[in-house]
Amino acid sequence: MMTAMPDSHMSHDTVLSAHSWADIDLSAVQHNFRRARELACGSRLCAVVKANAYGHGAPRIAAALHQVMQPADLFAVVTLREALSLRQHIAHRPILLMRGPLDANEMAVVLQQDFFWVLHSAWQLSLLQQAWQQGIRPAGGKLNVWLKTNTGMSRLGMPMSEVPAIWQQIKELDADAELILMSHLACADDLQESLTPRQLQNFKTLADELGLKDGGHCTLAASAGILNWPQTHFGIVRPGIMLYGASPMIGREGPDEGLQPVMNLKSRLIAVNQVRAGDTVGYGATFTAPQDMQVGVIGIGYGDGYPRHAPSGTPVVIHAQGKAWDAALVGRVSMDMLTVDLTGIPAQAGDEVLLWGQAWGASLPADRIARLCHTIAYELFCQITARVEYRYR
Ligand SMILES: *Cc1c(COP(=O)(O)O)cnc(C)c1O
């Protein structure tokens, strides 16, 4: 929806007013993609749009990215369902299945649909060999497998010692195979961490052993590697969170990295209450008014995905009388509402509120809210529920 009108005029096509909405800025996701390209120039970009594009809506995010991608760039998701759904929206762009097929059925679909896929365990090689014996071949003629190895994270990926033999066995299938060596960094969010150089060294040793000297067929870096560890870029990088405008780095926020917020989470004041000194606010009576004060009730809560653990003091921005005002939570977040201190703010019921993102010249990075809640922006984005209306611009 292209419009410069204020949000309050945007849903006249419906009799329902949005209580809470995620205003999604598609030009920001394009900006952030270009930022990844600038940092990892020369590498192919594999844009990670798993988990519904980190809660932003995969179809619209992928369509926006597709417009700014180069021919060799691709998308990555985790489940086959995600891959099939994305294919419906973006027909002509490779899609990588980062967990690979789960069983023989999925293996057949992966080949027939021509998805790129990650082989992380030897049992998946058996699936491939069985499919091959049955005469199942990649629809586009080319087999695209990314072999994932464990260089130090010990999550998904086969031991490095197993890779050369599996690599060889795939070659022996006599397929037109394009093989990529893949691994994932455990601590790239922390610049002091010594595991990253050790993982990099392990990865390079294996790449050399496989004859991948120029690194073109290698991929190691996600957002944190892209932003801070240029030695990890190789031929393909896999940006996720940075596309959505948040920083993966400990203690940093999206704007510090030259990123723009994509999701601007908004709601409205639905009541303004006069509270007397000594009165308590909300469940558990965790906040006691130190003096007579105005408390605003905002129509968003954990039922919409706003984190319940946001403590008193967590900032919000209120748009009142044409200006942006900083306000802070008081008391507990409940399912449908949260409460804020309106001292000194001339706000009224109906005024719009920014929970994270940017609006009215104010900026409130999701990273900041996440830190106060002892989590990461990734989780905040993924937790937005279906009750929130998505508005794309
Ligand atoms: C999710 C994921 C990414 C993207 O990570 P960010 O930290 O969001 O950039 C990259 N690679 C793999 C294997 C992933 O699972």
Short mmCIF file of C-alpha atoms and ligand atoms in Angstrom, two decimals:
data_model
loop_
_atom_site.label_atom_id
_atom_site.label_comp_id
_atom_site.label_asym_id
_atom_site.label_seq_id
_atom_site.Cartn_x
_atom_site.Cartn_y
_atom_site.Cartn_z
CA MET A 1 0.00 0.00 0.00
CA MET A 2 1.70 3.21 -1.09
CA THR A 3 0.46 6.12 0.96
CA ALA A 4 1.84 9.02 2.87
CA MET A 5 -1.27 9.32 4.98
CA PRO A 6 -1.14 8.78 8.71
CA ASP A 7 -1.89 5.24 9.86
CA SER A 8 -5.26 6.22 11.27
CA HIS A 9 -6.60 6.75 7.75
CA MET A 10 -5.26 3.53 6.30
CA SER A 11 -7.97 1.02 6.99
CA HIS A 12 -11.11 2.77 5.76
CA ASP A 13 -11.69 -0.17 3.47
CA THR A 14 -12.74 -2.17 6.48
CA VAL A 15 -15.14 -1.54 9.33
CA LEU A 16 -12.60 -2.89 11.78
CA SER A 17 -9.94 -0.66 13.25
CA ALA A 18 -6.55 -2.17 13.94
CA HIS A 19 -5.70 -2.37 17.59
CA SER A 20 -2.08 -3.11 16.92
CA TRP A 21 -0.26 -3.23 13.65
CA ALA A 22 3.16 -3.96 12.21
CA ASP A 23 3.99 -1.30 9.70
CA ILE A 24 6.51 -3.04 7.42
CA ASP A 25 8.85 -0.85 5.39
CA LEU A 26 9.86 -2.83 2.30
CA SER A 27 12.32 -0.17 1.16
CA ALA A 28 14.17 -0.71 4.47
CA VAL A 29 14.62 -4.42 3.77
CA GLN A 30 16.02 -3.50 0.35
CA HIS A 31 18.37 -0.99 1.97
CA ASN A 32 19.58 -3.60 4.46
CA PHE A 33 20.16 -6.11 1.67
CA ARG A 34 22.30 -3.56 -0.15
CA ARG A 35 24.20 -2.99 3.09
CA ALA A 36 24.98 -6.72 3.26
CA ARG A 37 26.10 -6.63 -0.36
CA GLU A 38 28.37 -3.66 0.32
CA LEU A 39 29.97 -5.42 3.31
CA ALA A 40 30.42 -8.73 1.49
CA CYS A 41 31.03 -7.41 -1.99
CA GLY A 42 32.01 -10.18 -4.33
CA SER A 43 30.02 -12.82 -2.41
CA ARG A 44 26.68 -14.25 -3.45
CA LEU A 45 23.90 -13.41 -1.01
CA CYS A 46 21.66 -16.10 0.39
CA ALA A 47 18.82 -14.13 2.03
CA VAL A 48 17.40 -16.01 5.00
CA VAL A 49 13.60 -15.76 5.09
CA LYS A 50 12.86 -18.68 7.45
CA ALA A 51 10.15 -18.44 10.12
CA ASN A 52 7.98 -16.25 7.90
CA ALA A 53 10.89 -13.90 7.28
CA TYR A 54 11.56 -13.55 11.00
CA GLY A 55 7.91 -12.69 11.56
CA HIS A 56 7.79 -10.01 8.85
CA GLY A 57 5.79 -11.97 6.26
CA ALA A 58 7.86 -14.07 3.85
CA PRO A 59 5.88 -13.45 0.63
CA ARG A 60 6.16 -9.66 0.68
CA ILE A 61 9.70 -9.59 2.09
CA ALA A 62 10.93 -12.08 -0.51
CA ALA A 63 9.26 -10.16 -3.34
CA ALA A 64 10.96 -6.95 -2.20
CA LEU A 65 14.34 -8.68 -1.94
CA HIS A 66 13.92 -10.40 -5.30
CA GLN A 67 13.80 -6.95 -6.93
CA VAL A 68 17.24 -5.98 -5.63
CA MET A 69 18.96 -9.36 -5.89
CA GLN A 70 21.52 -10.32 -8.49
CA PRO A 71 21.04 -13.44 -10.64
CA ALA A 72 23.31 -15.63 -8.49
CA ASP A 73 21.62 -14.70 -5.19
CA LEU A 74 19.15 -17.03 -3.53
CA PHE A 75 16.76 -17.52 -0.60
CA ALA A 76 17.06 -19.83 2.38
CA VAL A 77 14.33 -21.36 4.54
CA VAL A 78 14.32 -24.26 6.97
CA THR A 79 11.31 -26.50 6.33
CA LEU A 80 9.99 -27.98 3.12
CA ARG A 81 6.64 -26.34 3.80
CA GLU A 82 8.37 -22.96 3.90
CA ALA A 83 10.20 -23.74 0.66
CA LEU A 84 7.04 -24.81 -1.18
CA SER A 85 5.16 -21.76 0.01
CA LEU A 86 7.94 -19.42 -1.03
CA ARG A 87 8.10 -21.06 -4.45
CA GLN A 88 4.44 -20.12 -4.97
CA HIS A 89 5.39 -16.49 -4.58
CA ILE A 90 8.82 -16.42 -6.16
CA ALA A 91 9.04 -18.90 -9.00
CA HIS A 92 12.40 -18.04 -10.49
CA ARG A 93 14.95 -17.88 -7.73
CA PRO A 94 16.79 -20.79 -6.10
CA ILE A 95 15.59 -21.70 -2.62
CA LEU A 96 17.86 -23.48 -0.14
CA LEU A 97 16.35 -25.89 2.37
CA MET A 98 18.71 -25.43 5.32
CA ARG A 99 17.69 -28.56 7.20
CA GLY A 100 17.51 -30.71 4.08
CA PRO A 101 14.93 -33.46 3.54
CA LEU A 102 13.63 -35.37 6.57
CA ASP A 103 12.71 -38.62 4.83
CA ALA A 104 12.38 -40.30 1.43
CA ASN A 105 9.16 -38.43 0.60
CA GLU A 106 10.76 -35.09 1.24
CA MET A 107 13.85 -36.15 -0.69
CA ALA A 108 11.70 -36.84 -3.74
CA VAL A 109 9.92 -33.50 -3.46
CA VAL A 110 13.20 -31.64 -2.99
CA LEU A 111 14.57 -33.13 -6.21
CA GLN A 112 11.37 -32.76 -8.20
CA GLN A 113 10.98 -29.15 -7.09
CA ASP A 114 14.63 -28.43 -7.70
CA PHE A 115 15.33 -27.01 -4.26
CA PHE A 116 18.91 -26.54 -3.12
CA TRP A 117 19.40 -28.46 0.11
CA VAL A 118 21.72 -28.92 3.03
CA LEU A 119 23.13 -32.35 3.71
CA HIS A 120 24.09 -32.29 7.37
CA SER A 121 24.16 -36.01 8.26
CA ALA A 122 25.25 -39.19 6.55
CA TRP A 123 21.71 -40.62 6.65
CA GLN A 124 20.65 -37.95 4.18
CA LEU A 125 23.20 -39.31 1.71
CA SER A 126 21.37 -42.64 1.87
CA LEU A 127 18.11 -40.84 1.06
CA LEU A 128 19.78 -39.31 -1.96
CA GLN A 129 21.27 -42.61 -3.12
CA GLN A 130 17.91 -44.36 -2.78
CA ALA A 131 16.12 -41.64 -4.73
CA TRP A 132 18.81 -41.91 -7.38
CA GLN A 133 18.36 -45.68 -7.69
CA GLN A 134 14.65 -45.07 -8.21
CA GLY A 135 15.47 -42.81 -11.08
CA ILE A 136 14.43 -39.59 -9.36
CA ARG A 137 16.48 -36.68 -10.69
CA PRO A 138 16.57 -32.92 -10.06
CA ALA A 139 13.97 -31.28 -12.29
CA GLY A 140 16.42 -28.68 -13.55
CA GLY A 141 19.09 -31.28 -14.25
CA LYS A 142 21.52 -29.96 -11.66
CA LEU A 143 22.00 -31.34 -8.15
CA ASN A 144 22.68 -28.53 -5.68
CA VAL A 145 23.83 -29.85 -2.32
CA TRP A 146 25.41 -27.88 0.49
CA LEU A 147 27.42 -30.13 2.79
CA LYS A 148 27.25 -28.84 6.31
CA THR A 149 30.06 -29.61 8.67
CA ASN A 150 30.65 -28.97 12.34
CA THR A 151 33.63 -26.67 12.85
CA GLY A 152 32.96 -26.00 16.54
CA MET A 153 29.31 -25.24 17.20
CA SER A 154 28.31 -28.90 17.62
CA ARG A 155 24.74 -28.40 16.51
CA LEU A 156 23.87 -29.34 12.92
CA GLY A 157 26.62 -30.63 10.65
CA MET A 158 28.66 -33.76 10.16
CA PRO A 159 32.14 -34.23 11.61
CA MET A 160 34.79 -32.72 9.36
CA SER A 161 36.46 -36.10 9.00
CA GLU A 162 33.33 -37.50 7.28
CA VAL A 163 33.02 -34.78 4.67
CA PRO A 164 35.62 -35.85 2.07
CA ALA A 165 34.11 -39.34 1.74
CA ILE A 166 30.56 -38.02 1.43
CA TRP A 167 31.68 -35.38 -1.03
CA GLN A 168 33.23 -38.15 -3.11
CA GLN A 169 30.13 -40.36 -2.92
CA ILE A 170 27.95 -37.56 -4.26
CA LYS A 171 30.38 -37.02 -7.11
CA GLU A 172 30.13 -40.75 -7.86
CA LEU A 173 26.38 -40.44 -8.49
CA ASP A 174 27.39 -39.10 -11.84
CA ALA A 175 25.11 -36.14 -11.44
CA ASP A 176 25.75 -32.66 -12.67
CA ALA A 177 26.41 -31.67 -9.07
CA GLU A 178 27.27 -28.29 -7.62
CA LEU A 179 28.57 -28.85 -4.11
CA ILE A 180 29.06 -26.14 -1.51
CA LEU A 181 30.89 -26.53 1.79
CA MET A 182 28.93 -24.96 4.65
CA SER A 183 29.38 -24.38 8.37
CA HIS A 184 27.91 -22.04 10.98
CA LEU A 185 29.59 -19.83 13.58
CA ALA A 186 28.59 -20.17 17.22
CA CYS A 187 29.92 -16.90 18.70
CA ALA A 188 30.34 -14.40 15.89
CA ASP A 189 28.18 -11.95 17.88
CA ASP A 190 31.08 -11.48 20.31
CA LEU A 191 34.24 -9.83 18.98
CA GLN A 192 36.34 -11.07 21.92
CA GLU A 193 35.47 -14.71 21.35
CA SER A 194 38.31 -16.99 20.31
CA LEU A 195 36.05 -19.76 18.98
CA THR A 196 35.41 -17.81 15.75
CA PRO A 197 39.05 -17.80 14.56
CA ARG A 198 39.30 -21.48 15.51
CA GLN A 199 36.14 -22.33 13.55
CA LEU A 200 37.48 -20.34 10.60
CA GLN A 201 40.77 -22.24 10.71
CA ASN A 202 38.99 -25.60 10.81
CA PHE A 203 36.78 -24.57 7.92
CA LYS A 204 39.72 -23.46 5.78
CA THR A 205 41.65 -26.65 6.47
CA LEU A 206 38.74 -28.73 5.25
CA ALA A 207 38.13 -26.46 2.24
CA ASP A 208 41.76 -26.88 1.22
CA GLU A 209 41.52 -30.63 1.60
CA LEU A 210 38.52 -30.63 -0.75
CA GLY A 211 40.39 -28.51 -3.27
CA LEU A 212 38.20 -25.45 -2.70
CA LYS A 213 41.15 -23.10 -2.56
CA ASP A 214 39.51 -19.95 -3.85
CA GLY A 215 36.61 -20.26 -1.38
CA GLY A 216 33.98 -19.65 -4.05
CA HIS A 217 32.11 -22.81 -3.09
CA CYS A 218 32.24 -22.11 0.63
CA THR A 219 29.77 -20.47 3.04
CA LEU A 220 30.33 -19.69 6.72
CA ALA A 221 29.01 -16.22 7.59
CA ALA A 222 25.52 -15.22 8.79
CA SER A 223 24.80 -11.58 9.73
CA ALA A 224 27.37 -11.35 12.50
CA GLY A 225 30.09 -12.72 10.24
CA ILE A 226 29.06 -10.33 7.46
CA LEU A 227 29.18 -7.33 9.79
CA ASN A 228 32.35 -8.10 11.71
CA TRP A 229 34.42 -10.96 10.37
CA PRO A 230 35.36 -10.26 6.75
CA GLN A 231 37.67 -13.29 6.68
CA THR A 232 34.53 -15.48 6.97
CA HIS A 233 32.78 -14.17 3.85
CA PHE A 234 33.98 -16.66 1.19
CA GLY A 235 31.83 -17.13 -1.91
CA ILE A 236 28.39 -17.03 -0.26
CA VAL A 237 27.09 -15.21 2.82
CA ARG A 238 23.76 -15.86 4.59
CA PRO A 239 22.26 -12.65 6.00
CA GLY A 240 19.21 -13.07 8.23
CA ILE A 241 18.57 -10.67 11.10
CA MET A 242 20.44 -7.78 9.50
CA LEU A 243 17.94 -7.76 6.61
CA TYR A 244 15.27 -6.95 9.18
CA GLY A 245 17.28 -4.05 10.57
CA ALA A 246 18.45 -5.47 13.89
CA SER A 247 22.02 -6.12 14.99
CA PRO A 248 23.24 -9.61 15.86
CA MET A 249 26.11 -8.12 17.87
CA ILE A 250 26.10 -8.05 21.65
CA GLY A 251 25.43 -4.53 22.95
CA ARG A 252 24.75 -3.02 19.53
CA GLU A 253 21.59 -1.86 17.77
CA GLY A 254 20.54 -1.88 14.12
CA PRO A 255 21.20 1.82 13.47
CA ASP A 256 24.80 1.37 14.77
CA GLU A 257 25.35 -1.00 11.83
CA GLY A 258 23.84 1.32 9.22
CA LEU A 259 20.65 -0.74 9.12
CA GLN A 260 17.07 0.50 8.95
CA PRO A 261 14.21 -1.03 10.94
CA VAL A 262 11.77 -2.96 8.78
CA MET A 263 9.07 -3.61 11.37
CA ASN A 264 7.56 -0.61 13.12
CA LEU A 265 5.25 -2.06 15.74
CA LYS A 266 2.40 0.25 16.66
CA SER A 267 -0.70 0.41 18.76
CA ARG A 268 -2.97 3.00 20.35
CA LEU A 269 -3.74 4.47 23.70
CA ILE A 270 -7.17 3.16 24.61
CA ALA A 271 -7.57 4.83 28.02
CA VAL A 272 -5.98 7.54 30.12
CA ASN A 273 -6.51 7.04 33.85
CA GLN A 274 -5.88 9.25 36.84
CA VAL A 275 -4.08 7.18 39.47
CA ARG A 276 -3.67 8.37 43.08
CA ALA A 277 -0.45 8.28 45.08
CA GLY A 278 -0.18 4.84 46.70
CA ASP A 279 -2.47 3.10 44.17
CA THR A 280 -0.99 0.09 42.42
CA VAL A 281 -1.12 -0.65 38.68
CA GLY A 282 -1.76 -3.98 36.96
CA TYR A 283 -1.45 -7.69 37.80
CA GLY A 284 0.55 -8.50 40.86
CA ALA A 285 0.37 -4.84 41.92
CA THR A 286 4.05 -4.57 41.04
CA PHE A 287 3.97 -0.81 40.53
CA THR A 288 2.85 1.68 43.16
CA ALA A 289 2.24 5.29 42.09
CA PRO A 290 4.70 7.49 44.02
CA GLN A 291 2.41 10.48 43.50
CA ASP A 292 -0.84 11.29 41.74
CA MET A 293 -0.21 10.57 38.09
CA GLN A 294 -1.74 9.78 34.71
CA VAL A 295 -1.39 6.24 33.48
CA GLY A 296 -2.05 5.36 29.85
CA VAL A 297 -3.39 2.00 28.75
CA ILE A 298 -2.09 0.78 25.37
CA GLY A 299 -3.95 -1.88 23.40
CA ILE A 300 -1.12 -4.35 22.93
CA GLY A 301 0.10 -7.18 25.13
CA TYR A 302 1.72 -10.57 25.05
CA GLY A 303 -1.29 -11.92 23.10
CA ASP A 304 0.00 -9.78 20.25
CA GLY A 305 3.60 -10.81 20.82
CA TYR A 306 4.80 -7.90 22.92
CA PRO A 307 7.15 -9.55 25.44
CA ARG A 308 5.53 -10.17 28.80
CA HIS A 309 8.88 -9.85 30.51
CA ALA A 310 9.36 -6.21 29.52
CA PRO A 311 10.06 -4.56 32.90
CA SER A 312 8.76 -1.27 34.25
CA GLY A 313 10.86 1.44 32.60
CA THR A 314 10.85 -0.15 29.13
CA PRO A 315 10.45 2.74 26.65
CA VAL A 316 7.62 3.40 24.18
CA VAL A 317 7.05 6.47 22.00
CA ILE A 318 3.68 8.22 22.06
CA HIS A 319 2.49 10.48 19.26
CA ALA A 320 0.50 13.24 20.93
CA GLN A 321 -0.35 16.72 19.66
CA GLY A 322 1.84 16.20 16.61
CA LYS A 323 4.97 15.34 18.56
CA ALA A 324 6.80 12.20 19.64
CA TRP A 325 7.07 11.71 23.41
CA ASP A 326 9.16 9.15 25.28
CA ALA A 327 7.20 7.23 27.86
CA ALA A 328 7.94 4.16 29.97
CA LEU A 329 6.06 1.03 31.02
CA VAL A 330 4.76 0.78 34.56
CA GLY A 331 3.53 -2.54 35.99
CA ARG A 332 3.23 -5.86 34.21
CA VAL A 333 2.43 -6.44 30.58
CA SER A 334 -0.85 -8.36 30.29
CA MET A 335 -2.31 -10.32 27.38
CA ASP A 336 -4.16 -7.46 25.68
CA MET A 337 -2.77 -4.34 27.27
CA LEU A 338 0.14 -2.62 28.86
CA THR A 339 0.34 0.50 31.00
CA VAL A 340 2.64 3.52 30.77
CA ASP A 341 3.48 6.56 32.85
CA LEU A 342 2.04 9.64 31.09
CA THR A 343 3.55 12.22 33.44
CA GLY A 344 4.15 15.39 31.43
CA ILE A 345 2.71 13.94 28.22
CA PRO A 346 -0.48 15.57 26.82
CA ALA A 347 -1.80 12.29 25.40
CA GLN A 348 -5.38 11.18 24.81
CA ALA A 349 -7.17 7.95 24.04
CA GLY A 350 -6.70 7.23 20.33
CA ASP A 351 -3.16 8.52 20.11
CA GLU A 352 -0.73 6.22 18.35
CA VAL A 353 2.14 4.50 20.09
CA LEU A 354 5.38 3.03 18.76
CA LEU A 355 6.58 -0.10 20.56
CA TRP A 356 9.69 -0.57 18.40
CA GLY A 357 11.01 0.64 15.06
CA GLN A 358 10.81 4.27 14.02
CA ALA A 359 8.09 6.86 13.51
CA TRP A 360 7.50 10.60 13.84
CA GLY A 361 11.27 11.23 13.79
CA ALA A 362 11.78 8.96 16.81
CA SER A 363 13.76 5.74 16.82
CA LEU A 364 13.30 2.84 19.22
CA PRO A 365 15.37 -0.14 18.06
CA ALA A 366 13.90 -3.57 18.73
CA ASP A 367 17.39 -4.52 19.96
CA ARG A 368 16.92 -2.11 22.89
CA ILE A 369 13.59 -3.62 23.93
CA ALA A 370 15.05 -7.11 23.52
CA ARG A 371 17.99 -6.32 25.78
CA LEU A 372 15.68 -5.05 28.52
CA CYS A 373 13.74 -8.32 28.22
CA HIS A 374 16.92 -10.45 28.33
CA THR A 375 16.34 -11.73 24.84
CA ILE A 376 17.26 -10.87 21.24
CA ALA A 377 15.37 -9.02 18.52
CA TYR A 378 15.10 -12.29 16.57
CA GLU A 379 12.75 -13.64 19.21
CA LEU A 380 10.67 -10.47 19.49
CA PHE A 381 10.04 -10.47 15.73
CA CYS A 382 9.18 -14.17 15.59
CA GLN A 383 6.72 -13.85 18.46
CA ILE A 384 4.37 -11.38 16.78
CA THR A 385 0.99 -13.12 16.62
CA ALA A 386 -1.77 -13.28 14.04
CA ARG A 387 -3.78 -10.68 15.97
CA VAL A 388 -1.41 -8.00 14.71
CA GLU A 389 -2.32 -6.53 11.34
CA TYR A 390 0.50 -6.31 8.79
CA ARG A 391 0.65 -3.15 6.69
CA TYR A 392 3.23 -3.09 3.94
CA ARG A 393 4.58 0.04 2.35
C1 LIG B 1 19.15 -18.56 10.61
C2 LIG B 1 20.42 -18.89 9.91
C3 LIG B 1 21.18 -17.88 9.30
C4 LIG B 1 20.89 -16.40 9.47
O1 LIG B 1 21.39 -16.00 10.72
P1 LIG B 1 21.33 -14.46 11.20
O2 LIG B 1 22.07 -14.45 12.48
O3 LIG B 1 19.88 -14.15 11.38
O4 LIG B 1 21.94 -13.67 10.13
C5 LIG B 1 22.28 -18.26 8.57
N1 LIG B 1 22.64 -19.56 8.46
C6 LIG B 1 21.94 -20.55 9.06
C7 LIG B 1 22.38 -21.96 8.91
C8 LIG B 1 20.81 -20.24 9.81
O5 LIG B 1 20.13 -21.22 10.40
#
